[in-house]
GROMACS .gro file of C-alpha atoms in nm:
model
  181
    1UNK     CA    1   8.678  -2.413  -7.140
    2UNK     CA    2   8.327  -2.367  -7.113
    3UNK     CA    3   8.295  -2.699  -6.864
    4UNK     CA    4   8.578  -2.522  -6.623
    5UNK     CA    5   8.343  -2.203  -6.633
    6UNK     CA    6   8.038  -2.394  -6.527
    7UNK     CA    7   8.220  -2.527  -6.260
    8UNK     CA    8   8.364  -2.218  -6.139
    9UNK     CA    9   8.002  -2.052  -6.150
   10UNK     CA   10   7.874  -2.343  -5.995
   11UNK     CA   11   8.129  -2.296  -5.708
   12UNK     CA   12   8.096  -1.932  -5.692
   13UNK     CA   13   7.744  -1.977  -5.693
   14UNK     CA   14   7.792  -2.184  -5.344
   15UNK     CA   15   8.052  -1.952  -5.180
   16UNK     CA   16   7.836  -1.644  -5.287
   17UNK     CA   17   7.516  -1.761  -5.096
   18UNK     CA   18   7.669  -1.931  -4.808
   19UNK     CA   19   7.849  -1.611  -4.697
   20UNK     CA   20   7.526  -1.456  -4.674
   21UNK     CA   21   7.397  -1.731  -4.454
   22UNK     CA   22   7.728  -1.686  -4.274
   23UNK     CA   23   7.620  -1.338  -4.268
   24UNK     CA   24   7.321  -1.311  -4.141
   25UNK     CA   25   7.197  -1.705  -3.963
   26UNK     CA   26   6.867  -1.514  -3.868
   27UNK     CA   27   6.733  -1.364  -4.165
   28UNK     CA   28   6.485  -1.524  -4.416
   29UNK     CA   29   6.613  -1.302  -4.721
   30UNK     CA   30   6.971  -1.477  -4.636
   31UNK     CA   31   6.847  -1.837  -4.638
   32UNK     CA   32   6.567  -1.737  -4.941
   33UNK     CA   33   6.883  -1.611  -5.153
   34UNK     CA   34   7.132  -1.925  -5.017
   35UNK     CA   35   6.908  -2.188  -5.136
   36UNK     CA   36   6.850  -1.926  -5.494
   37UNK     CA   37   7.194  -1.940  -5.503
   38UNK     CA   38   7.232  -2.314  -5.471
   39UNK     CA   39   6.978  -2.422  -5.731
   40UNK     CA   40   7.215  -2.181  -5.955
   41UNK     CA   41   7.483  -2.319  -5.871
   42UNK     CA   42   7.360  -2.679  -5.887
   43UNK     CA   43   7.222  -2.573  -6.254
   44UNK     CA   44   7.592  -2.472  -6.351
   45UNK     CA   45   7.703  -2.823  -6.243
   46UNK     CA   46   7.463  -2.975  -6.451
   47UNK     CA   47   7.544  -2.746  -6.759
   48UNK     CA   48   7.884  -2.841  -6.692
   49UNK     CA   49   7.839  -3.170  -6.684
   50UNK     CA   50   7.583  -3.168  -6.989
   51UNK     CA   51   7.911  -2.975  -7.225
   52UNK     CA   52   8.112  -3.316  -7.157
   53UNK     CA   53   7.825  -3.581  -7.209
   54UNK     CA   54   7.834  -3.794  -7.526
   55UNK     CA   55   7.545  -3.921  -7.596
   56UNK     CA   56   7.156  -3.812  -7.635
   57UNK     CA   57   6.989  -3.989  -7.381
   58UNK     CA   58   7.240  -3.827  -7.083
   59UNK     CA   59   7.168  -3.508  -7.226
   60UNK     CA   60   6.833  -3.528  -7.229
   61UNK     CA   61   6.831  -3.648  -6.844
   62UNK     CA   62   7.040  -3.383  -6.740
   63UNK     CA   63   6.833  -3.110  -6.958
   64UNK     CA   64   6.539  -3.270  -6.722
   65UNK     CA   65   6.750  -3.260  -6.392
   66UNK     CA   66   6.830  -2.870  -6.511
   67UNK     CA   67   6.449  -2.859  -6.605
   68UNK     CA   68   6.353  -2.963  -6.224
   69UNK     CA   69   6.602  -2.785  -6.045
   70UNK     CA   70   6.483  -2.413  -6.259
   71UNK     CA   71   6.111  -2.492  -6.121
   72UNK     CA   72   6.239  -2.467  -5.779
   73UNK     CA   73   6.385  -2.135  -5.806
   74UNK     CA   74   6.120  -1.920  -5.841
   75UNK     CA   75   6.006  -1.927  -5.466
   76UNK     CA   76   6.340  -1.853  -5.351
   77UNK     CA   77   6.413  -1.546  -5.557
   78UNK     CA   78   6.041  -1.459  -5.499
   79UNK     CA   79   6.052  -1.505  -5.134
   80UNK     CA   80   6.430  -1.323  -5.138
   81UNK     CA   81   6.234  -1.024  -5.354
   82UNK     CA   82   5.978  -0.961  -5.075
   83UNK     CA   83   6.162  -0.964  -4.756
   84UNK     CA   84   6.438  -0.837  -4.877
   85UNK     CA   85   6.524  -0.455  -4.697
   86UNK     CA   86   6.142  -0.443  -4.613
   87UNK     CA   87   6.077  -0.329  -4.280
   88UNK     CA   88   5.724  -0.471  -4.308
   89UNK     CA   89   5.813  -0.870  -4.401
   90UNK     CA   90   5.527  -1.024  -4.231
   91UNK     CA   91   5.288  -0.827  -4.429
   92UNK     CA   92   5.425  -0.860  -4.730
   93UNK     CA   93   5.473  -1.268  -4.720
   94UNK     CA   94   5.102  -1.275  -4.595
   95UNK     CA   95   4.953  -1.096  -4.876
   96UNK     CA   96   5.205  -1.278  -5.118
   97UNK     CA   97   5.120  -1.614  -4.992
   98UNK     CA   98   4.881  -1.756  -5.246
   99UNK     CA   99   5.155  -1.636  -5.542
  100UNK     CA  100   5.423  -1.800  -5.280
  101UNK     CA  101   5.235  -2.136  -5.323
  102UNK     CA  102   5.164  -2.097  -5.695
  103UNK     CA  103   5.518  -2.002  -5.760
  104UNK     CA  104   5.620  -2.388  -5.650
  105UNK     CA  105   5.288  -2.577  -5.720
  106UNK     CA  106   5.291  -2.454  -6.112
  107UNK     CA  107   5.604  -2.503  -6.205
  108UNK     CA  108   5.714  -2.829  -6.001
  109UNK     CA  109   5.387  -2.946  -6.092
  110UNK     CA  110   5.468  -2.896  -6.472
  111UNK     CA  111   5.815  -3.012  -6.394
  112UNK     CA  112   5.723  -3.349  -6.236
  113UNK     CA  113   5.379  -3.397  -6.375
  114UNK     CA  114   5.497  -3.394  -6.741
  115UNK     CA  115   5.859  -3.467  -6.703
  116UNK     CA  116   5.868  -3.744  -6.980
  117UNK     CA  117   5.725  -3.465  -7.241
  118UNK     CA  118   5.905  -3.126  -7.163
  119UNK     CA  119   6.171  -3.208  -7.370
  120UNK     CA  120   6.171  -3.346  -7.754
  121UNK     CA  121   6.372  -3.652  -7.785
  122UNK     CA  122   6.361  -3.602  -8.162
  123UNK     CA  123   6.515  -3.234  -8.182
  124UNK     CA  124   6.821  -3.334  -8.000
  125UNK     CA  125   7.166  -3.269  -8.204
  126UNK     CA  126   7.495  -3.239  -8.090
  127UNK     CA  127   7.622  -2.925  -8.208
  128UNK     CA  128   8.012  -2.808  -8.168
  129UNK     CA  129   7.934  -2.587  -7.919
  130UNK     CA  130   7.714  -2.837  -7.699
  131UNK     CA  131   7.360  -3.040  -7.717
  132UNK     CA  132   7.059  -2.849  -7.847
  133UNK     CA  133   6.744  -2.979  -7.709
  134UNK     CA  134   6.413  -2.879  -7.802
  135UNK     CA  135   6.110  -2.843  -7.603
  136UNK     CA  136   5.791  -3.033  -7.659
  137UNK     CA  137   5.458  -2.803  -7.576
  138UNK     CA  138   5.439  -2.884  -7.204
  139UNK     CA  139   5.810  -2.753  -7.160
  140UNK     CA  140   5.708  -2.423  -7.323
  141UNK     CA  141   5.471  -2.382  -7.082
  142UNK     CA  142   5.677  -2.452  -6.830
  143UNK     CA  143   5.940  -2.201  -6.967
  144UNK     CA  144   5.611  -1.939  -7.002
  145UNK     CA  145   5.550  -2.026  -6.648
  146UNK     CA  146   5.941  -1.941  -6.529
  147UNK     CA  147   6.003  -1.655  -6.728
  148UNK     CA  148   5.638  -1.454  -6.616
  149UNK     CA  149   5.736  -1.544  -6.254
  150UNK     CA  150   6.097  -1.419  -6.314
  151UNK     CA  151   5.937  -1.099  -6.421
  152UNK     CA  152   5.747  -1.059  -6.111
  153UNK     CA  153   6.073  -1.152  -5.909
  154UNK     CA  154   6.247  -0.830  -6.114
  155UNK     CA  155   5.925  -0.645  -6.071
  156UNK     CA  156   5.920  -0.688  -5.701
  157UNK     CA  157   6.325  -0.589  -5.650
  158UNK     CA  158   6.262  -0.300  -5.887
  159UNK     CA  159   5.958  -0.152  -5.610
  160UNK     CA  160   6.232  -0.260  -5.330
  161UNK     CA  161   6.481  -0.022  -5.483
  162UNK     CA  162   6.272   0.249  -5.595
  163UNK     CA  163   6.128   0.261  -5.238
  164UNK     CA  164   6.536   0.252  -5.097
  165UNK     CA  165   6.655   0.573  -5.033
  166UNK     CA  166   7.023   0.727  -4.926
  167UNK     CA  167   7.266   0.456  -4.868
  168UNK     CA  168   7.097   0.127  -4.906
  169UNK     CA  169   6.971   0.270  -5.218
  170UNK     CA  170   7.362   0.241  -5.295
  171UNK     CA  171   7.435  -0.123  -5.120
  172UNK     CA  172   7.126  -0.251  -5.302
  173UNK     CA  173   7.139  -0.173  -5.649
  174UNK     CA  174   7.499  -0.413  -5.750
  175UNK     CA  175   7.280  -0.698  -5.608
  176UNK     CA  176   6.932  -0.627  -5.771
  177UNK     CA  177   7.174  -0.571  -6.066
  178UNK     CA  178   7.377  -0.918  -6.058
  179UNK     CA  179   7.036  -1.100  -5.967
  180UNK     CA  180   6.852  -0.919  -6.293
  181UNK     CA  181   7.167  -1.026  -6.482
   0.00000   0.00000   0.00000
């Protein structure tokens, strides 16, 4: 069950952000939350694939694979949460640049520079309900790294809404709400 609902979300995942690109060809929020949705939708393919794996050594490739792909996603989502309904883009991605670059250099850097030792080899069990695989000190840091620039994606949409007023206030607050989710 839980490998059909990967694949679903995967799927979903795909259809979701290429009707926005269908959408809207010109605008850099579409293609910022197309390629967010992707790398989501690419993880859900891996952690459906990773539920029907039997043994540890394809688990832990795929947990790196998943590893990988999650470092990518923070420029997208960051990128989506400062263009989004801003009338002043430009602005905003120019004083956001340096963050823009550190939100790919640290964690792909982590990702690729220590991908032998983010996760432990030694934790792994299989479990009924799926692998468990634990993470060696480099992939906490990498997860630090992820979940403080996740927090500055939500922090960023949160300023976006509260500065929304009237109607878009309305359109805007089921997506900041399914992207917090």
């Amino acid at each position: 069950m839980s490998v059909t609902l990967s694949f679903l979300a995967a799927a979903l995942a795909a259809v979701v952000g290429s009707a926005a690109v269908i959408r809207k060809r010109t605008a850099l929020a579409s293609w910022s939350f197309f390629a967010g949705m992707l790398l989501l939708g690419g993880q859900g393919l891996i952690d459906g694939w990773l539920a029907g794996v039997d043994s540890a050594e394809a688990a832990l490739a795929g947990g790196s694979v998943s590893l990988l792909l999650r470092s990518f996603a923070p420029l997208f989502w960051l990128g989506f949460s400062l263009v989004y309904c801003r009338g002043n883009r430009r602005e905003f991605l120019h004083r956001w640049r340096f963050v823009l670059i550190a939100s790919i250099v640290f964690p792909a850097g982590l990702s690729a520079g220590f991908h032998g030792s983010l996760l432990d080899s030694s934790s792994t069990l299989r479990l009924p309900a799926g692998w468990q695989i634990g993470l060696m000190p480099a992939g906490k840091g990498l997860a630090l790294v992820l979940l403080l620039l996740d927090l500055l994606i939500l922090v960023n949409l949160e300023k976006t809404f509260r500065a929304a007023v009237g109607l878009v206030r309305w359109r805007v607050k089921y997506l900041f709400l399914g992207i917090g989710l």
